[in-house]
Short mmCIF file of C-alpha atoms and ligand atoms in Angstrom, two decimals:
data_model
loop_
_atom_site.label_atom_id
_atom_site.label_comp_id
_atom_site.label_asym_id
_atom_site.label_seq_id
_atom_site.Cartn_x
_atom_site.Cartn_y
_atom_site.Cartn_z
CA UNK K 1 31.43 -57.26 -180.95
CA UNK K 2 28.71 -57.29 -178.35
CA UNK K 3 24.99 -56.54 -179.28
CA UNK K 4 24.01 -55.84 -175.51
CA UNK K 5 25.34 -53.37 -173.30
CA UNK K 6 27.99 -55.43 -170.98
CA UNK K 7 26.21 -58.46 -170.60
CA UNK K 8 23.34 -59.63 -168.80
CA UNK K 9 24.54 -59.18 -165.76
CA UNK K 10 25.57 -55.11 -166.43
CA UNK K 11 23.77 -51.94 -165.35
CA UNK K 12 21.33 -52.26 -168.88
CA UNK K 13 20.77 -55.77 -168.59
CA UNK K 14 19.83 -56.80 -172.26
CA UNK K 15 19.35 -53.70 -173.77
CA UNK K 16 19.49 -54.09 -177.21
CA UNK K 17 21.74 -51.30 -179.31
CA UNK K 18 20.10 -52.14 -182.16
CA UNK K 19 23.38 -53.40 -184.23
CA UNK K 20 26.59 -54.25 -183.52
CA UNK K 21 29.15 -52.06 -181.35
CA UNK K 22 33.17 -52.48 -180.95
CA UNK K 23 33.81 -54.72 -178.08
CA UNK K 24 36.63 -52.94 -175.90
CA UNK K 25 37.83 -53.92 -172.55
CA UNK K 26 37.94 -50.50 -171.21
CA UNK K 27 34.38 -49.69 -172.25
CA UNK K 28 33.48 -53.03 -170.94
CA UNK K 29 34.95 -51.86 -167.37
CA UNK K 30 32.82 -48.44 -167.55
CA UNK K 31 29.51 -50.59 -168.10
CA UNK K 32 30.32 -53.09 -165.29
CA UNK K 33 31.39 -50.48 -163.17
CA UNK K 34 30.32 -50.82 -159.27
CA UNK K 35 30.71 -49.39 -155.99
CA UNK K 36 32.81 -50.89 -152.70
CA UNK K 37 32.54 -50.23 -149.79
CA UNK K 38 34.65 -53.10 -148.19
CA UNK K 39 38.48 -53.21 -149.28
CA UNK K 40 41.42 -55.79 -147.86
CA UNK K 41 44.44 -54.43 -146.35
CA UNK K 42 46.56 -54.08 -149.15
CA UNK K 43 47.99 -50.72 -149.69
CA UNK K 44 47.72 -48.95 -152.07
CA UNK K 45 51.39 -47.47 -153.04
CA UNK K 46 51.48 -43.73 -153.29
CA UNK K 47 52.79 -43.57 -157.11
CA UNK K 48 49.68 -45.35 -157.72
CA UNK K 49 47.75 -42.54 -155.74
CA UNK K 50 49.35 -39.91 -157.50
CA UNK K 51 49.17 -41.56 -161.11
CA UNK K 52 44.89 -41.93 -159.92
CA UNK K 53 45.17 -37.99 -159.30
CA UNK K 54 46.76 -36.80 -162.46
CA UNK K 55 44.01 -38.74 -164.09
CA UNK K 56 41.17 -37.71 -161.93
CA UNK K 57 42.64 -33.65 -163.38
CA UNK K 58 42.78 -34.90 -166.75
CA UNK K 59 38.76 -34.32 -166.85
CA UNK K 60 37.35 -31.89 -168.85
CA UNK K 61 37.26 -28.30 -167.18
CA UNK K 62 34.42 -25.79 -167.63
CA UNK K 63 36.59 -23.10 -169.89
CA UNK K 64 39.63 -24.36 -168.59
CA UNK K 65 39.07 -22.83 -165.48
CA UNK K 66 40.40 -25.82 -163.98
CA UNK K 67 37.83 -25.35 -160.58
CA UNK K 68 38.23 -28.87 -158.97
CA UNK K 69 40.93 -29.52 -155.91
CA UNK K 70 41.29 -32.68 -153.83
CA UNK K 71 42.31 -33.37 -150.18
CA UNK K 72 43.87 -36.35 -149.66
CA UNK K 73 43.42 -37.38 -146.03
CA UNK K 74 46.67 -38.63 -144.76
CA UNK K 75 46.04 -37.85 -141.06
CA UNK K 76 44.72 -40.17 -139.00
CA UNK K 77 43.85 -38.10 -136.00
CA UNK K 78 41.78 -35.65 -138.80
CA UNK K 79 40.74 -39.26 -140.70
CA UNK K 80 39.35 -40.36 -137.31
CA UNK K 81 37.82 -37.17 -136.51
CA UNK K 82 36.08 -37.31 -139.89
CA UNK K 83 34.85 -40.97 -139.40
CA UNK K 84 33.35 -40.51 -136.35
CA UNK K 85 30.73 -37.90 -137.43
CA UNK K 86 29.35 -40.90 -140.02
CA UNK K 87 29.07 -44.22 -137.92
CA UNK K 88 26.61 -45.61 -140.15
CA UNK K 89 29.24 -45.87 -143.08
CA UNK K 90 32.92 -47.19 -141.04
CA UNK K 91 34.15 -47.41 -144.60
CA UNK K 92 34.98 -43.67 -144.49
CA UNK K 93 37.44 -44.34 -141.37
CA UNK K 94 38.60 -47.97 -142.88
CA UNK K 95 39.30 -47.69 -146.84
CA UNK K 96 42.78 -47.25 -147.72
CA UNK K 97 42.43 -43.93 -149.41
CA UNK K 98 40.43 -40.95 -148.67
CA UNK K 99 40.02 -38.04 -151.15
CA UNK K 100 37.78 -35.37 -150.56
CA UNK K 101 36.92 -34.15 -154.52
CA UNK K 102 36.40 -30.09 -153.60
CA UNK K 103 34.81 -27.37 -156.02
CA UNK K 104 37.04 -24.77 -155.84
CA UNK K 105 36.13 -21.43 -156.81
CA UNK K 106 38.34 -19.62 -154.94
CA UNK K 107 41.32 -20.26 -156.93
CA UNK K 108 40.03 -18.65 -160.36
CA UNK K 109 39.51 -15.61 -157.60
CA UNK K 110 42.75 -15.50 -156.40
CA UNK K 111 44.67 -15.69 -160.05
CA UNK K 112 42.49 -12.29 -161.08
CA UNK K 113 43.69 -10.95 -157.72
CA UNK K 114 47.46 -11.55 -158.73
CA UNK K 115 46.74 -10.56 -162.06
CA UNK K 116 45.05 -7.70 -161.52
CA UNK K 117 41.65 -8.79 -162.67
CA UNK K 118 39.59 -9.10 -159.37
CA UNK K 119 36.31 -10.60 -160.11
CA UNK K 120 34.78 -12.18 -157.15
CA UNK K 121 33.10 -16.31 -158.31
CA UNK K 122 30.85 -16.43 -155.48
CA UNK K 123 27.63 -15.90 -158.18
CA UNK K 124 25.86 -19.32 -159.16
CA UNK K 125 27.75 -19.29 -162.16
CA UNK K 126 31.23 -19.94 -159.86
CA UNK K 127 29.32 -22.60 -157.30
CA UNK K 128 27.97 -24.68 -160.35
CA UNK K 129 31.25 -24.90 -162.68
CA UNK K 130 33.27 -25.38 -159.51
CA UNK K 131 31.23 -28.01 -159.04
CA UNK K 132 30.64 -29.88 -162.13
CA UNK K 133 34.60 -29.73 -162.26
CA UNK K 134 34.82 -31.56 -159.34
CA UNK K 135 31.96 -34.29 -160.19
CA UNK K 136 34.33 -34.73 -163.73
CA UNK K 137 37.09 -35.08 -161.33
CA UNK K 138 35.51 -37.64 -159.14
CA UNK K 139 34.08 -39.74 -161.88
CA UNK K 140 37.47 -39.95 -163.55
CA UNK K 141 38.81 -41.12 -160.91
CA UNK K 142 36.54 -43.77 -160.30
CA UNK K 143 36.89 -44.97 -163.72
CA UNK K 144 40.89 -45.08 -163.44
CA UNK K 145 40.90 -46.58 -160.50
CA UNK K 146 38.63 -49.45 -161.02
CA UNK K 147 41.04 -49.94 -164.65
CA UNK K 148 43.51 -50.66 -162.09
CA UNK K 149 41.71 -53.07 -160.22
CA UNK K 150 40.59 -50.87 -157.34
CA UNK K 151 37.19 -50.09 -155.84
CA UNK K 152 35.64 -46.80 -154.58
CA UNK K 153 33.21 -45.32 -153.07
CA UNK K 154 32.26 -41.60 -153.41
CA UNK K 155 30.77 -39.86 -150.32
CA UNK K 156 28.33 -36.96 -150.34
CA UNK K 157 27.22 -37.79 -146.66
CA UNK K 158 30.26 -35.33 -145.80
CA UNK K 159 27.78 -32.68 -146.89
CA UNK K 160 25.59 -33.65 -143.75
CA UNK K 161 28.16 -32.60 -141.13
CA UNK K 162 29.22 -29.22 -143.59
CA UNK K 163 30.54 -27.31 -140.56
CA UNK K 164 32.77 -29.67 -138.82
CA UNK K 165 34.18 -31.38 -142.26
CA UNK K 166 35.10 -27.62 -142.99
CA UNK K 167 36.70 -27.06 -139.65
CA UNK K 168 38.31 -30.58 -140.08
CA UNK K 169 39.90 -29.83 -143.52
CA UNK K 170 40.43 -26.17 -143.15
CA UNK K 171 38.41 -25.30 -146.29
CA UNK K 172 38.21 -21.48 -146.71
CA UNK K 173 36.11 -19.61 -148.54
CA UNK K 174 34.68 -20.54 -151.46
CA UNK K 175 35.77 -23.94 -151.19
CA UNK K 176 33.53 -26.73 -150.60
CA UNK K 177 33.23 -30.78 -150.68
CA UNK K 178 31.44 -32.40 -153.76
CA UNK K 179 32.26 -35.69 -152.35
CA UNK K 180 34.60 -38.10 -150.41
CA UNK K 181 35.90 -41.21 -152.16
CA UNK K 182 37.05 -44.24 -150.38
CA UNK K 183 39.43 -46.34 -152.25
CA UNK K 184 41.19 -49.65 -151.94
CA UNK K 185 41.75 -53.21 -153.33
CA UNK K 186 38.11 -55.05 -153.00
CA UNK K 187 37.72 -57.70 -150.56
CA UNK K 188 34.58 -58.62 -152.70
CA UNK K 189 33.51 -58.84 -156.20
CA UNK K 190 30.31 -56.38 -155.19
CA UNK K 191 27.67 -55.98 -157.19
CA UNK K 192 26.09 -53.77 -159.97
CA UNK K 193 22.74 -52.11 -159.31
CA UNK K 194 20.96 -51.82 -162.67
CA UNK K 195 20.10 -48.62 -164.01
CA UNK K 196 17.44 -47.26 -165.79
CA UNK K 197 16.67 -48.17 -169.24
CA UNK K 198 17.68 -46.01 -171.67
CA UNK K 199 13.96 -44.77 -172.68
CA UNK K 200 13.61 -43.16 -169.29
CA UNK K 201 16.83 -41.52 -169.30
CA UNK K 202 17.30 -40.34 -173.22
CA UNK K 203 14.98 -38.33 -174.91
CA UNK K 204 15.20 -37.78 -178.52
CA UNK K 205 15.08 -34.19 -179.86
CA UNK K 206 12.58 -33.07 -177.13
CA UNK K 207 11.76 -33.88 -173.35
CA UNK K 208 9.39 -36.57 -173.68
CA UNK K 209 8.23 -38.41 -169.88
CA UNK K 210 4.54 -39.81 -171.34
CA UNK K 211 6.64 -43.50 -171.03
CA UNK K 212 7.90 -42.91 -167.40
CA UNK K 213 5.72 -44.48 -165.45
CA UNK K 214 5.36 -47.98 -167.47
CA UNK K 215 9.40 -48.10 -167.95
CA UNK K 216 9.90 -47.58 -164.15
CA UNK K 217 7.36 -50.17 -163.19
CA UNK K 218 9.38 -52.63 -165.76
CA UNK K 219 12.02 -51.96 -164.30
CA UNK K 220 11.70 -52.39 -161.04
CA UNK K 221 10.05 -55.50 -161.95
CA UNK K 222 13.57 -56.55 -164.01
CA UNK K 223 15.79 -55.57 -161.00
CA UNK K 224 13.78 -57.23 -158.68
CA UNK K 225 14.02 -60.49 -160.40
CA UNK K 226 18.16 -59.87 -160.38
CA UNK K 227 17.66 -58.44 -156.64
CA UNK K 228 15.13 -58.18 -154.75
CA UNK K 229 15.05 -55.96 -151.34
CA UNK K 230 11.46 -56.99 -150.65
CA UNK K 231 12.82 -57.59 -147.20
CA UNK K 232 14.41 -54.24 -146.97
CA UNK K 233 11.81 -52.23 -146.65
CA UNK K 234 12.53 -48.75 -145.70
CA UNK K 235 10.77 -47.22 -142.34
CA UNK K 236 7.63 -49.36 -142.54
CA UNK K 237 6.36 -47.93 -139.40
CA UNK K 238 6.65 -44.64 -141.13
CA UNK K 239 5.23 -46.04 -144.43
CA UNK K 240 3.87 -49.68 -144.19
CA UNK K 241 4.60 -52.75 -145.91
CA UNK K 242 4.51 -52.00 -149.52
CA UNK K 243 3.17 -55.75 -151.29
CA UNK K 244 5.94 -54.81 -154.32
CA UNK K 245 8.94 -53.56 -152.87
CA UNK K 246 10.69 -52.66 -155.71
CA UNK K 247 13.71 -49.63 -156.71
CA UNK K 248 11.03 -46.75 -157.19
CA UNK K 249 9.48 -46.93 -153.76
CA UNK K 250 12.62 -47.43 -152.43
CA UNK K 251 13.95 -43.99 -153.66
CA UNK K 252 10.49 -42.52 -152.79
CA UNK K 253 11.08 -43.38 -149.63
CA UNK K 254 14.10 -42.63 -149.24
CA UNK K 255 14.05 -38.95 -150.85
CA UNK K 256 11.08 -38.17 -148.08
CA UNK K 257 14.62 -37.87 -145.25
CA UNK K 258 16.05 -34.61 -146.49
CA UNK K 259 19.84 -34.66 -146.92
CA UNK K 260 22.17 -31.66 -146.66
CA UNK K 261 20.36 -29.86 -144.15
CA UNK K 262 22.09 -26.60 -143.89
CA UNK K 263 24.95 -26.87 -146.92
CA UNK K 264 23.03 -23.47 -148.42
CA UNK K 265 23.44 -21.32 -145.49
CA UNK K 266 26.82 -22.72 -144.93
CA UNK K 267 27.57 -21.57 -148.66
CA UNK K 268 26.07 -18.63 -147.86
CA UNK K 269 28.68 -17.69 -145.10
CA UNK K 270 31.51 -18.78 -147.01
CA UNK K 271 31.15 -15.91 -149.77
CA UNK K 272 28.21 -17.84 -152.56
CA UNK K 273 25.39 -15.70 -152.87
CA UNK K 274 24.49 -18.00 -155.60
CA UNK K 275 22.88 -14.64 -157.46
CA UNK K 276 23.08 -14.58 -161.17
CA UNK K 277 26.45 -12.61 -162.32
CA UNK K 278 26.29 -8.53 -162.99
CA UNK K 279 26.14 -8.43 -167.19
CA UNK K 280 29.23 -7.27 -168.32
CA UNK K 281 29.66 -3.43 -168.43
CA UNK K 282 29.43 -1.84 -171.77
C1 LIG G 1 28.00 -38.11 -155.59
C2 LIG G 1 27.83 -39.45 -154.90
C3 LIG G 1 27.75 -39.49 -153.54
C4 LIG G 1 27.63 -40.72 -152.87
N1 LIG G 1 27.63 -40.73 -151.51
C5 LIG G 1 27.65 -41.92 -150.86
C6 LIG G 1 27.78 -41.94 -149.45
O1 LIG G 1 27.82 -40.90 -148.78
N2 LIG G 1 27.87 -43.15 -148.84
C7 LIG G 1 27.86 -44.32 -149.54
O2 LIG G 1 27.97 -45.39 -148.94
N3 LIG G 1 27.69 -44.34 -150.90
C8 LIG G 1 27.61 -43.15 -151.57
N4 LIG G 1 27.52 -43.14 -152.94
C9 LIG G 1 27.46 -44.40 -153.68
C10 LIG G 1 26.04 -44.63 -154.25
O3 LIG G 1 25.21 -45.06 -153.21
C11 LIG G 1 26.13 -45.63 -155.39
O4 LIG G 1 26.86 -45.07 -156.45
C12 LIG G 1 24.73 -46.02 -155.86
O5 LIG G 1 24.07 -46.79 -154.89
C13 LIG G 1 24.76 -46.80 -157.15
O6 LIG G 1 25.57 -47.94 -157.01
P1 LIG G 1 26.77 -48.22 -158.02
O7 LIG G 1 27.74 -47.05 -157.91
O8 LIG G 1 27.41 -49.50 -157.55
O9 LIG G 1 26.19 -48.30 -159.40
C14 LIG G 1 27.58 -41.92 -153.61
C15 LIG G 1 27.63 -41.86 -155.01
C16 LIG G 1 27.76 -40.65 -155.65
C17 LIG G 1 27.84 -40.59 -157.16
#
């Protein structure tokens, strides 16, 4: 039984439950769960690949619809082509594995098209399931692959470069990236980034934020005594040198760079129109 939530050391620190809980491995993994970026050169066999996949489509689907689809980047002149448009992060080019985790909802299309039933999913309805399947998808993943002693690291940067990473993968319409994932065996132990404590994130029976402001300032306070990135400021010709340099300015910083510059209109020419559906005809 543990009365904490994964230790001192996990992404709640020493949140207290309140009472005792079940201590099971697996749950244990899911709170000390991290991100790599750096992997050794062990490979990782393809059953193993495969056996990550049919986990990562075991998520839950929105009504079944089953909208998520991977690529699974085997070819290095397309993997290299891919890698080059992110030099910041050579872990894309480098890791192992590379999945792109897709929201598909062009599929659901084409099955009312064979059936009979054409109803085009280009509405916001179709974007958003497709992609909450595909975030299920990823997450899974993640979670099976770390159970197996692998690391990973999702990528949304592909998002940044939406025209060439379409071109690259041959996505056509109505088929888009949620996210890369880089996966191999660690070549570190890595590190967990603390979350949030659970009175900023959970709100009982109504949305309540009156608290935000003194749990994020405790909070960064907590994570800065774990890790401090005082010396990483972000842009401080841009913003100066904050005295407290602690998670919240960070992401306020860091938010002010917009990402995703042009995914909408991209969307747009690949058949969303993100409208709300027609009501169904009497
Ligand atoms: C949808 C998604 C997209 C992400 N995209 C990137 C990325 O493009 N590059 C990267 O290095 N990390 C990326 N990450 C990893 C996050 O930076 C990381 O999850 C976050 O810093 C929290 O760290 P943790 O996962 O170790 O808790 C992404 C994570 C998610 C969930």
């Amino acid at each position: 039984m543990f009365g904490g939530v994964g230790g001192r050391h996990g992404h709640h620190g020493d949140t207290n439950l309140g009472g005792d809980v079940p201590e099971l491995p697996w749950l244990r993994q899911v709170l000390l769960r991290r991100t790599h970026r750096r992997y050794s050169d062990r490979p990782v066999p393809d059953a193993l690949v495969r056996l990550l996949l049919a986990a990562a489509f075991s998520a839950s689907s929105k009504s079944d619809f089953q909208q998520a689809s991977v690529v699974w980047l085997n070819d290095c002149t397309r993997r290299d082509r891919l890698a080059a448009l992110f030099p910041d992060m050579p872990w894309i080019g480098t890791a192992p594995v590379f999945f792109v985790f897709l929201g598909d909802a062009r599929r659901l299309e084409t099955i009312g098209e064979m059936r009979g039933h054409k109803q085009p999913n280009g509405a916001l309805e179709g974007f958003f399931n497709a992609t909450v399947d595909a975030a299920l998808a990823l997450q899974t993943c993640i979670l099976a692959a770390e159970t197996l002693g692998l690391g990973t690291c999702p990528i949304s940067v592909l998002r940044n470069h939406i025209a060439e990473v379409g071109d690259i993968l041959e996505l056509p319409n109505r088929v888009f990236p949620v996210a890369g994932l880089c996966l191999g065996y660690p070549a570190q132990t890595g590190f967990i980034s603390m979350r949030l404590p659970l009175e900023a994130t959970v709100h009982i029976d109504r949305y309540d934020e009156s608290g935000l402001a003194a749990a994020v300032d405790a909070y960064d306070r907590r994570r800065d005594a774990r890790h401090s990135i005082k010396d990483r400021q972000r842009a401080p010709e841009r913003f100066g040198t904050a005295e407290f340099y602690g998670w919240s300015e960070d992401k306020a910083r860091q938010a002010m760079t917009p990402e995703g510059v042009g995914f909408a209109a991209w969307l747009k020419t690949r058949g969303f129109t993100f409208d709300d559906p027609e009501p169904p005809a009497e």
